[in-house]
């Protein structure tokens, strides 16, 4: 058998000097990869097919014959091509990569993959939205799932987390209710992939523990710009256990090297229509271009003895550990550098499970985590058709599995011999248990001596303290976005009672916030409607009526007044690798300027696309042909991070006559993106209303630049403008411009 040359996406990429391991998942997949299509078409039984275009029939115009095995086999396989989609997190995109720890973590954990910076651990990551179906849009307001499978040499470790550090509920038993409330309403299956509807918000006011998560959910965190620009969190408290058996509590985090950045709501909604694959495409194209996504792996640790020293319970998944109280330590880096070869085989069939831990990592008693430990295997048994999904290449561990589990649907492994039990002597005692010295997994022997109860600890009942901390830690534009998000989401809720009670609930976070929400959704101002105590009386009455048992307690003392890391303004700025700039041009464009500026932008790692009224070529003012990347008809500014308008009298005159071109610029302005124009290009900014009266651009360059706009009529400055533009793009957005709300 000859090995075909691999396409670029399958070739191993090199991190620094060290080649990444292509063992493990990659090897499993390699072994199953289909060779270049064989010469002859065959049935699944290997019989060469003589005619694949016509059904076997009685005569050329007669009925089909049942004996046509080729037809029946082909259609039957097709009929079964779909498997049930994930009940949550159905919409996802995956990528392969590798992980390396910066220095040995032996002090804290015996996990093999965290011992030695030379160890390269292959990973597969699947990002997802939660609520939408498989075909739903990528940019909806939602939590993003972030599941990582580490193929370590001591087995698979799955960190099945989200891009938000907390969750809606404290106990897994409420998960089906949460999901039923947020998914489309069951009578009419509306709305798709959205939380702006009655059942969700009804659940929220009757589930006060969700308050903190709602603050995150309505912040820009729920609208990430890219899978490469979002934080990741393990959410639950886990344990790290070292070789001596010492256990510490740990929270896991991911931090993207590109910084944490978001879309704006108007943009996210429009993208859902113009490019519903926006985030999936962004990751795919970035990786193909070699702009790999990189994330630092970080941990927060709390000593066993300090378990009860914090104003939150470590087992409560609706709480963060503020970094001011428990510092974040960056311990390694993950690089995603290879796209899957086949979406179904890898991204769809991958099975993550919170219960997949390796030696040195263990669970806490978080009641949300405890329920998840049951749920994942259970759902996969039905989704992937039986217990042998572990044999699908993407799910196999790097080291071989050996046990006495046998049979079941679709068994691939051909076990030899007659021994399938243990202990055995007939099979030489194999496979035998591994004692600790042989690195067998051992659970942390936590002492538990307690009555059996269906009851939540009172230490879980501060439902508002951290929600207020989050609110107080946001910048002004972020707060504004949260208010608008509440107004949008609740604005779609038909039940006045639900809208009123949600406003009442959020008086407990901040009265001013609740007042601002109320003003936009036809609800009485809570300040003049009894204030916070009036709101709580109404809530109490409702909770009494509808059987809400887990009530909020007092806000606990001891949290910081603000936690800067909760604001996205604290993210490192300036990394522009992979950012996308649209250069607007038409025939007669200043070609030399385009080339010079493009070169300067590309040198900074920016992706530049030439957008013109038509595909093909534009002819520069000097008669040179410039290839057009996309036509104005197929793209919009929402697909780019920044817009550049090149000079050239005829080009700009054409663009000024094009509603699409003018809209392109004005929409980039509205979405607070960096915009630059050189030479006659400045006139398009004037036509779009991005800059003031003619001449203002030149007069007040510094003030404009502070708002993310460069407008320079001197063509000789093109390269300098491009360099300054790189700096602006690195700042992501210029929200001061939001004040100019009159932009249509
Ligand atoms: Fe999940 N979750 N979940 N979840 N979850 C699933 O597993 C579940 C929760 C998360 O890309 C399901 O194979 C319960 C928190 C991700 O394949 C299911 C509870 C967090 C993914 C399931 C939670 C997550 C899932 C659906 C309440 C962040 C996608 C299909 C205790 C820490 C993984 C599947 C992928 C998927 C159950 C809550 C993250 C049904 C019962 C909290 C990233 O088993």
Short mmCIF file of C-alpha atoms in Angstrom, two decimals, residues 107-520:
data_model
loop_
_atom_site.label_atom_id
_atom_site.label_comp_id
_atom_site.label_asym_id
_atom_site.label_seq_id
_atom_site.Cartn_x
_atom_site.Cartn_y
_atom_site.Cartn_z
CA UNK A 107 4.95 19.92 43.86
CA UNK A 108 1.20 19.94 43.28
CA UNK A 109 0.28 17.00 41.10
CA UNK A 110 1.53 13.64 39.97
CA UNK A 111 -0.23 14.06 36.61
CA UNK A 112 2.32 12.83 34.09
CA UNK A 113 1.62 15.53 31.49
CA UNK A 114 2.38 18.29 34.01
CA UNK A 115 5.82 17.05 35.09
CA UNK A 116 8.21 17.98 32.32
CA UNK A 117 8.30 20.91 29.87
CA UNK A 118 9.74 18.50 27.28
CA UNK A 119 6.55 16.44 27.28
CA UNK A 120 4.33 17.32 24.35
CA UNK A 121 0.76 16.23 24.90
CA UNK A 122 -1.56 16.08 21.88
CA UNK A 123 -4.95 17.70 22.41
CA UNK A 124 -8.26 17.95 20.61
CA UNK A 125 -10.51 20.90 21.45
CA UNK A 126 -14.15 21.39 20.61
CA UNK A 127 -15.73 24.84 21.02
CA UNK A 128 -19.49 25.11 20.98
CA UNK A 129 -22.58 27.15 21.70
CA UNK A 130 -24.99 25.66 24.22
CA UNK A 131 -28.57 26.31 23.20
CA UNK A 132 -28.70 26.14 19.42
CA UNK A 133 -29.11 23.16 17.15
CA UNK A 134 -26.30 21.83 14.98
CA UNK A 135 -27.14 24.18 12.12
CA UNK A 136 -27.65 27.30 14.22
CA UNK A 137 -25.59 30.48 13.91
CA UNK A 138 -22.20 30.85 15.58
CA UNK A 139 -22.57 34.39 16.88
CA UNK A 140 -25.68 34.14 19.04
CA UNK A 141 -25.66 35.40 22.61
CA UNK A 142 -24.69 32.26 24.49
CA UNK A 143 -22.10 30.64 26.69
CA UNK A 144 -19.35 28.99 24.63
CA UNK A 145 -18.42 25.43 25.50
CA UNK A 146 -14.70 24.74 25.62
CA UNK A 147 -13.89 21.05 25.87
CA UNK A 148 -10.26 19.91 25.75
CA UNK A 149 -9.13 16.32 25.50
CA UNK A 150 -5.52 15.89 26.62
CA UNK A 151 -4.16 12.61 25.21
CA UNK A 152 -1.63 12.07 27.99
CA UNK A 153 0.63 9.05 28.19
CA UNK A 154 -1.32 7.98 31.27
CA UNK A 155 -4.74 8.22 29.68
CA UNK A 156 -7.16 10.88 28.53
CA UNK A 157 -7.88 13.92 30.67
CA UNK A 158 -10.93 15.89 29.51
CA UNK A 159 -11.38 19.42 30.76
CA UNK A 160 -14.97 20.11 29.77
CA UNK A 161 -15.43 23.79 30.51
CA UNK A 162 -16.93 27.02 29.26
CA UNK A 163 -15.79 30.54 28.38
CA UNK A 164 -17.57 31.84 31.49
CA UNK A 165 -16.17 30.87 34.89
CA UNK A 166 -19.43 30.11 36.68
CA UNK A 167 -22.78 28.50 35.97
CA UNK A 168 -26.52 29.19 36.21
CA UNK A 169 -27.31 26.61 38.88
CA UNK A 170 -25.66 25.05 41.89
CA UNK A 171 -26.98 21.52 41.61
CA UNK A 172 -27.05 19.22 38.58
CA UNK A 173 -30.57 18.08 39.33
CA UNK A 174 -31.78 21.45 38.00
CA UNK A 175 -29.97 21.14 34.67
CA UNK A 176 -32.85 19.62 32.67
CA UNK A 177 -35.10 22.47 33.91
CA UNK A 178 -32.56 25.12 32.94
CA UNK A 179 -32.15 23.62 29.48
CA UNK A 180 -35.88 23.14 28.93
CA UNK A 181 -36.37 26.78 29.88
CA UNK A 182 -33.68 28.13 27.55
CA UNK A 183 -34.24 25.86 24.53
CA UNK A 184 -36.97 26.78 22.02
CA UNK A 185 -40.41 26.68 23.60
CA UNK A 186 -41.87 23.22 23.07
CA UNK A 187 -45.20 24.20 21.52
CA UNK A 188 -43.78 26.09 18.55
CA UNK A 189 -40.00 25.41 18.66
CA UNK A 190 -39.27 29.17 18.84
CA UNK A 191 -36.76 30.80 19.31
CA UNK A 192 -33.67 29.06 17.96
CA UNK A 193 -30.39 29.52 19.86
CA UNK A 194 -31.60 32.47 21.92
CA UNK A 195 -32.44 33.20 25.54
CA UNK A 196 -34.71 36.16 24.78
CA UNK A 197 -38.06 34.58 25.57
CA UNK A 198 -40.53 34.01 28.36
CA UNK A 199 -39.66 30.56 29.61
CA UNK A 200 -36.00 31.36 30.17
CA UNK A 201 -36.65 34.54 32.12
CA UNK A 202 -39.43 32.89 34.10
CA UNK A 203 -36.86 30.31 35.18
CA UNK A 204 -34.39 33.07 36.05
CA UNK A 205 -36.56 35.00 38.51
CA UNK A 206 -37.56 31.74 40.18
CA UNK A 207 -33.90 30.62 40.36
CA UNK A 208 -32.13 33.43 42.19
CA UNK A 209 -28.85 31.48 42.23
CA UNK A 210 -28.65 32.23 38.47
CA UNK A 211 -28.23 35.99 39.10
CA UNK A 212 -24.42 36.04 38.92
CA UNK A 213 -24.31 33.95 35.73
CA UNK A 214 -26.93 36.18 34.09
CA UNK A 215 -24.62 39.15 34.56
CA UNK A 216 -21.90 37.32 32.62
CA UNK A 217 -24.39 35.98 30.08
CA UNK A 218 -25.61 39.48 29.25
CA UNK A 219 -22.11 40.90 29.10
CA UNK A 220 -20.01 40.94 25.93
CA UNK A 221 -18.38 37.71 27.15
CA UNK A 222 -21.30 35.91 25.52
CA UNK A 223 -20.36 37.39 22.12
CA UNK A 224 -16.73 36.37 21.56
CA UNK A 225 -15.01 37.77 18.47
CA UNK A 226 -13.19 34.46 17.89
CA UNK A 227 -12.61 31.10 19.53
CA UNK A 228 -9.02 32.32 19.68
CA UNK A 229 -10.03 35.39 21.68
CA UNK A 230 -11.94 34.00 24.62
CA UNK A 231 -11.01 32.87 28.10
CA UNK A 232 -11.71 29.32 29.17
CA UNK A 233 -12.63 27.96 32.58
CA UNK A 234 -12.98 24.52 34.11
CA UNK A 235 -15.70 26.17 36.25
CA UNK A 236 -15.79 23.57 39.02
CA UNK A 237 -13.30 23.12 41.80
CA UNK A 238 -11.12 20.06 41.24
CA UNK A 239 -8.30 18.61 43.29
CA UNK A 240 -4.62 18.35 42.40
CA UNK A 241 -2.85 15.54 44.26
CA UNK A 242 0.89 15.16 44.40
CA UNK A 243 3.00 12.02 44.69
CA UNK A 244 2.94 12.25 48.49
CA UNK A 245 -0.87 12.24 48.44
CA UNK A 246 -1.23 15.91 49.44
CA UNK A 247 -4.38 17.41 47.93
CA UNK A 248 -5.12 21.04 47.07
CA UNK A 249 -8.24 22.59 45.56
CA UNK A 250 -7.75 23.90 42.06
CA UNK A 251 -9.60 25.90 39.42
CA UNK A 252 -8.42 25.58 35.81
CA UNK A 253 -8.28 28.47 33.34
CA UNK A 254 -7.31 29.20 29.74
CA UNK A 255 -6.11 32.66 28.64
CA UNK A 256 -5.75 33.42 24.90
CA UNK A 257 -2.54 35.08 23.73
CA UNK A 258 -4.65 37.12 21.28
CA UNK A 259 -6.44 38.72 24.23
CA UNK A 260 -10.10 38.40 25.20
CA UNK A 261 -12.29 40.32 22.77
CA UNK A 262 -15.92 40.46 21.79
CA UNK A 263 -18.26 41.44 19.01
CA UNK A 264 -20.91 44.06 19.60
CA UNK A 265 -24.51 42.93 19.72
CA UNK A 266 -25.70 44.55 16.49
CA UNK A 267 -22.75 43.00 14.68
CA UNK A 268 -23.31 39.57 16.22
CA UNK A 269 -26.94 39.54 15.11
CA UNK A 270 -26.12 40.59 11.57
CA UNK A 271 -23.32 38.06 11.33
CA UNK A 272 -25.80 35.34 12.20
CA UNK A 273 -27.42 36.11 8.86
CA UNK A 274 -24.47 37.14 6.68
CA UNK A 275 -22.13 34.39 7.84
CA UNK A 276 -23.67 31.95 10.26
CA UNK A 277 -20.37 30.00 10.25
CA UNK A 278 -18.40 33.07 11.28
CA UNK A 279 -16.52 31.58 14.23
CA UNK A 280 -16.07 28.16 12.72
CA UNK A 281 -14.71 29.71 9.54
CA UNK A 282 -12.47 32.10 11.48
CA UNK A 283 -10.79 29.21 13.32
CA UNK A 284 -10.49 27.06 10.21
CA UNK A 285 -8.97 29.83 8.10
CA UNK A 286 -6.67 31.06 10.86
CA UNK A 287 -5.20 27.59 11.31
CA UNK A 288 -4.84 27.05 7.56
CA UNK A 289 -2.98 30.37 7.34
CA UNK A 290 -0.63 29.35 10.14
CA UNK A 291 -2.14 31.82 12.60
CA UNK A 292 -2.46 29.16 15.28
CA UNK A 293 -4.60 29.83 18.33
CA UNK A 294 -2.53 29.82 21.52
CA UNK A 295 -3.76 29.79 25.08
CA UNK A 296 -1.98 29.80 28.40
CA UNK A 297 -3.14 27.20 30.89
CA UNK A 298 -3.47 28.64 34.38
CA UNK A 299 -4.44 27.44 37.81
CA UNK A 300 -5.67 28.89 41.08
CA UNK A 301 -4.82 26.83 44.14
CA UNK A 302 -6.30 26.75 47.65
CA UNK A 303 -4.75 24.66 50.37
CA UNK A 304 -6.92 22.00 51.95
CA UNK A 305 -6.62 23.77 55.32
CA UNK A 306 -8.00 27.00 53.84
CA UNK A 307 -11.19 25.47 52.51
CA UNK A 308 -13.49 27.49 54.76
CA UNK A 309 -11.55 30.78 54.86
CA UNK A 310 -13.27 32.50 51.94
CA UNK A 311 -16.52 34.45 51.60
CA UNK A 312 -17.78 31.81 49.17
CA UNK A 313 -17.99 28.05 49.23
CA UNK A 314 -15.38 26.32 47.09
CA UNK A 315 -18.00 23.78 46.06
CA UNK A 316 -20.40 26.40 44.71
CA UNK A 317 -20.11 26.65 40.91
CA UNK A 318 -21.92 30.00 40.84
CA UNK A 319 -18.84 31.64 42.39
CA UNK A 320 -15.45 32.72 41.11
CA UNK A 321 -12.30 32.87 43.17
CA UNK A 322 -11.33 36.55 42.65
CA UNK A 323 -7.72 36.72 41.51
CA UNK A 324 -7.09 39.37 44.17
CA UNK A 325 -7.76 36.65 46.76
CA UNK A 326 -6.39 33.60 44.96
CA UNK A 327 -3.72 34.51 42.40
CA UNK A 328 -3.71 33.00 38.94
CA UNK A 329 -0.60 31.08 37.97
CA UNK A 330 0.14 30.45 34.29
CA UNK A 331 1.65 27.00 34.01
CA UNK A 332 1.66 26.01 30.36
CA UNK A 333 0.54 26.66 26.84
CA UNK A 334 -1.74 25.01 24.32
CA UNK A 335 -1.44 25.59 20.58
CA UNK A 336 -4.19 24.64 18.15
CA UNK A 337 -2.41 24.03 14.87
CA UNK A 338 -4.28 21.47 12.82
CA UNK A 339 -7.79 21.36 11.44
CA UNK A 340 -9.70 18.10 11.56
CA UNK A 341 -9.65 16.03 8.40
CA UNK A 342 -13.28 15.09 8.70
CA UNK A 343 -15.85 17.01 10.71
CA UNK A 344 -18.07 14.04 11.45
CA UNK A 345 -15.36 11.53 12.30
CA UNK A 346 -13.63 13.89 14.70
CA UNK A 347 -15.62 16.94 15.83
CA UNK A 348 -19.01 15.25 15.84
CA UNK A 349 -17.96 11.89 17.22
CA UNK A 350 -15.61 13.15 19.91
CA UNK A 351 -16.93 12.26 23.35
CA UNK A 352 -15.83 14.42 26.28
CA UNK A 353 -16.53 13.49 29.85
CA UNK A 354 -15.81 15.31 33.11
CA UNK A 355 -15.16 11.87 34.57
CA UNK A 356 -12.10 11.39 32.35
CA UNK A 357 -9.36 12.34 34.79
CA UNK A 358 -5.83 11.05 35.14
CA UNK A 359 -3.71 10.23 38.16
CA UNK A 360 -2.95 13.42 40.10
CA UNK A 361 -6.30 15.08 39.31
CA UNK A 362 -9.49 14.37 41.25
CA UNK A 363 -12.96 15.78 41.83
CA UNK A 364 -14.38 18.02 44.50
CA UNK A 365 -17.84 17.50 45.96
CA UNK A 366 -19.34 20.35 43.91
CA UNK A 367 -22.92 19.09 43.42
CA UNK A 368 -22.97 20.41 39.87
CA UNK A 369 -19.82 18.48 38.99
CA UNK A 370 -21.06 15.35 40.73
CA UNK A 371 -24.13 15.23 38.45
CA UNK A 372 -22.04 15.80 35.35
CA UNK A 373 -19.93 12.78 36.27
CA UNK A 374 -22.98 10.67 35.53
CA UNK A 375 -24.42 12.56 32.57
CA UNK A 376 -21.72 12.49 29.92
CA UNK A 377 -21.26 8.75 29.54
CA UNK A 378 -25.00 8.30 29.75
CA UNK A 379 -25.71 10.69 26.89
CA UNK A 380 -22.88 9.29 24.76
CA UNK A 381 -24.25 5.77 25.00
CA UNK A 382 -27.27 6.93 23.06
CA UNK A 383 -25.67 9.61 20.91
CA UNK A 384 -22.89 7.35 19.67
CA UNK A 385 -24.96 4.20 19.59
CA UNK A 386 -23.57 1.99 22.34
CA UNK A 387 -20.63 1.41 24.65
CA UNK A 388 -17.93 1.00 22.00
CA UNK A 389 -17.62 4.67 21.00
CA UNK A 390 -14.31 4.61 22.89
CA UNK A 391 -12.94 2.72 19.90
CA UNK A 392 -13.64 5.61 17.51
CA UNK A 393 -10.15 6.94 16.70
CA UNK A 394 -10.74 10.45 18.09
CA UNK A 395 -11.76 8.98 21.45
CA UNK A 396 -9.00 6.40 21.87
CA UNK A 397 -6.32 7.06 24.45
CA UNK A 398 -2.69 7.39 23.45
CA UNK A 399 -1.72 4.38 25.50
CA UNK A 400 -3.64 1.22 24.71
CA UNK A 401 -6.65 0.21 26.77
CA UNK A 402 -6.67 -3.28 28.27
CA UNK A 403 -9.63 -4.64 30.16
CA UNK A 404 -12.22 -7.37 30.21
CA UNK A 405 -15.05 -5.30 28.76
CA UNK A 406 -16.40 -7.17 25.75
CA UNK A 407 -18.93 -7.16 22.93
CA UNK A 408 -21.68 -4.60 22.34
CA UNK A 409 -22.76 -2.79 19.19
CA UNK A 410 -20.03 -2.09 16.65
CA UNK A 411 -17.22 -3.76 18.53
CA UNK A 412 -14.01 -3.25 16.52
CA UNK A 413 -11.44 -4.93 18.72
CA UNK A 414 -10.88 -8.63 18.11
CA UNK A 415 -10.01 -9.94 21.56
CA UNK A 416 -8.07 -13.20 21.49
CA UNK A 417 -8.26 -16.19 23.84
CA UNK A 418 -10.84 -17.43 26.27
CA UNK A 419 -10.07 -15.28 29.28
CA UNK A 420 -12.29 -12.23 29.74
CA UNK A 421 -12.44 -11.98 33.51
CA UNK A 422 -10.25 -11.10 36.44
CA UNK A 423 -8.67 -12.18 38.58
CA UNK A 424 -7.59 -15.01 36.36
CA UNK A 425 -4.77 -17.47 36.34
CA UNK A 426 -5.53 -18.94 32.89
CA UNK A 427 -4.50 -15.70 31.21
CA UNK A 428 -1.41 -15.28 33.35
CA UNK A 429 -3.32 -12.86 35.60
CA UNK A 430 -3.44 -10.20 32.87
CA UNK A 431 -4.48 -7.48 32.73
CA UNK A 432 -3.92 -6.89 36.44
CA UNK A 433 -4.59 -3.89 38.66
CA UNK A 434 -1.88 -1.28 39.01
CA UNK A 435 -0.85 -0.55 42.60
CA UNK A 436 0.22 3.04 43.36
CA UNK A 437 3.88 2.24 42.65
CA UNK A 438 2.74 1.12 39.21
CA UNK A 439 0.91 4.43 38.82
CA UNK A 440 -2.61 3.10 39.24
CA UNK A 441 -5.27 5.77 39.70
CA UNK A 442 -6.22 6.27 43.35
CA UNK A 443 -9.01 8.56 44.51
CA UNK A 444 -8.24 11.05 47.24
CA UNK A 445 -9.33 9.41 50.48
CA UNK A 446 -11.43 12.31 51.71
CA UNK A 447 -13.15 11.57 54.98
CA UNK A 448 -16.94 11.69 54.70
CA UNK A 449 -19.21 11.04 57.66
CA UNK A 450 -22.52 12.77 57.19
CA UNK A 451 -26.27 12.17 57.15
CA UNK A 452 -27.93 11.58 53.77
CA UNK A 453 -29.82 14.77 52.90
CA UNK A 454 -31.48 16.55 50.00
CA UNK A 455 -30.36 19.94 51.22
CA UNK A 456 -28.05 22.70 50.14
CA UNK A 457 -25.41 24.11 52.44
CA UNK A 458 -26.21 27.63 53.75
CA UNK A 459 -22.71 28.55 52.58
CA UNK A 460 -24.13 28.50 49.02
CA UNK A 461 -26.79 31.13 49.63
CA UNK A 462 -25.08 34.44 48.77
CA UNK A 463 -26.65 34.70 45.32
CA UNK A 464 -25.97 38.40 44.81
CA UNK A 465 -22.57 39.38 46.28
CA UNK A 466 -20.47 38.29 43.33
CA UNK A 467 -23.03 39.57 40.81
CA UNK A 468 -22.56 43.02 42.35
CA UNK A 469 -18.78 42.57 42.27
CA UNK A 470 -19.02 41.77 38.55
CA UNK A 471 -21.20 44.81 37.87
CA UNK A 472 -18.92 47.13 39.83
CA UNK A 473 -15.86 45.82 38.01
CA UNK A 474 -17.14 46.63 34.51
CA UNK A 475 -16.06 49.69 32.53
CA UNK A 476 -18.72 52.22 31.53
CA UNK A 477 -19.19 50.87 27.97
CA UNK A 478 -19.40 47.33 29.32
CA UNK A 479 -22.09 48.38 31.78
CA UNK A 480 -23.94 50.11 28.98
CA UNK A 481 -23.83 46.91 26.89
CA UNK A 482 -25.21 44.89 29.80
CA UNK A 483 -28.14 47.29 30.24
CA UNK A 484 -28.91 47.14 26.51
CA UNK A 485 -28.67 43.35 26.58
CA UNK A 486 -31.21 43.20 29.42
CA UNK A 487 -33.48 45.54 27.48
CA UNK A 488 -33.20 43.42 24.35
CA UNK A 489 -33.69 40.07 26.08
CA UNK A 490 -36.50 41.19 28.34
CA UNK A 491 -37.94 43.32 25.58
CA UNK A 492 -38.84 40.07 23.85
CA UNK A 493 -40.53 38.65 26.94
CA UNK A 494 -44.29 38.94 26.59
CA UNK A 495 -45.25 38.32 30.21
CA UNK A 496 -45.24 41.60 32.13
CA UNK A 497 -45.07 39.71 35.41
CA UNK A 498 -41.84 37.98 34.33
CA UNK A 499 -40.31 41.29 33.23
CA UNK A 500 -41.26 42.90 36.54
CA UNK A 501 -39.90 40.10 38.70
CA UNK A 502 -36.60 40.03 36.79
CA UNK A 503 -36.22 43.76 37.44
CA UNK A 504 -37.02 43.08 41.11
CA UNK A 505 -34.36 40.36 41.22
CA UNK A 506 -31.66 42.65 39.84
CA UNK A 507 -32.36 45.41 42.36
CA UNK A 508 -30.35 43.11 44.60
CA UNK A 509 -27.33 43.47 42.30
CA UNK A 510 -27.58 47.23 41.87
CA UNK A 511 -30.61 49.47 42.12
CA UNK A 512 -29.39 51.77 39.35
CA UNK A 513 -28.91 48.80 37.03
CA UNK A 514 -32.46 47.64 37.76
CA UNK A 515 -33.80 51.14 37.14
CA UNK A 516 -32.04 51.35 33.78
CA UNK A 517 -33.41 47.96 32.75
CA UNK A 518 -36.91 48.91 33.87
CA UNK A 519 -36.86 52.15 31.88
CA UNK A 520 -36.39 50.23 28.63
#
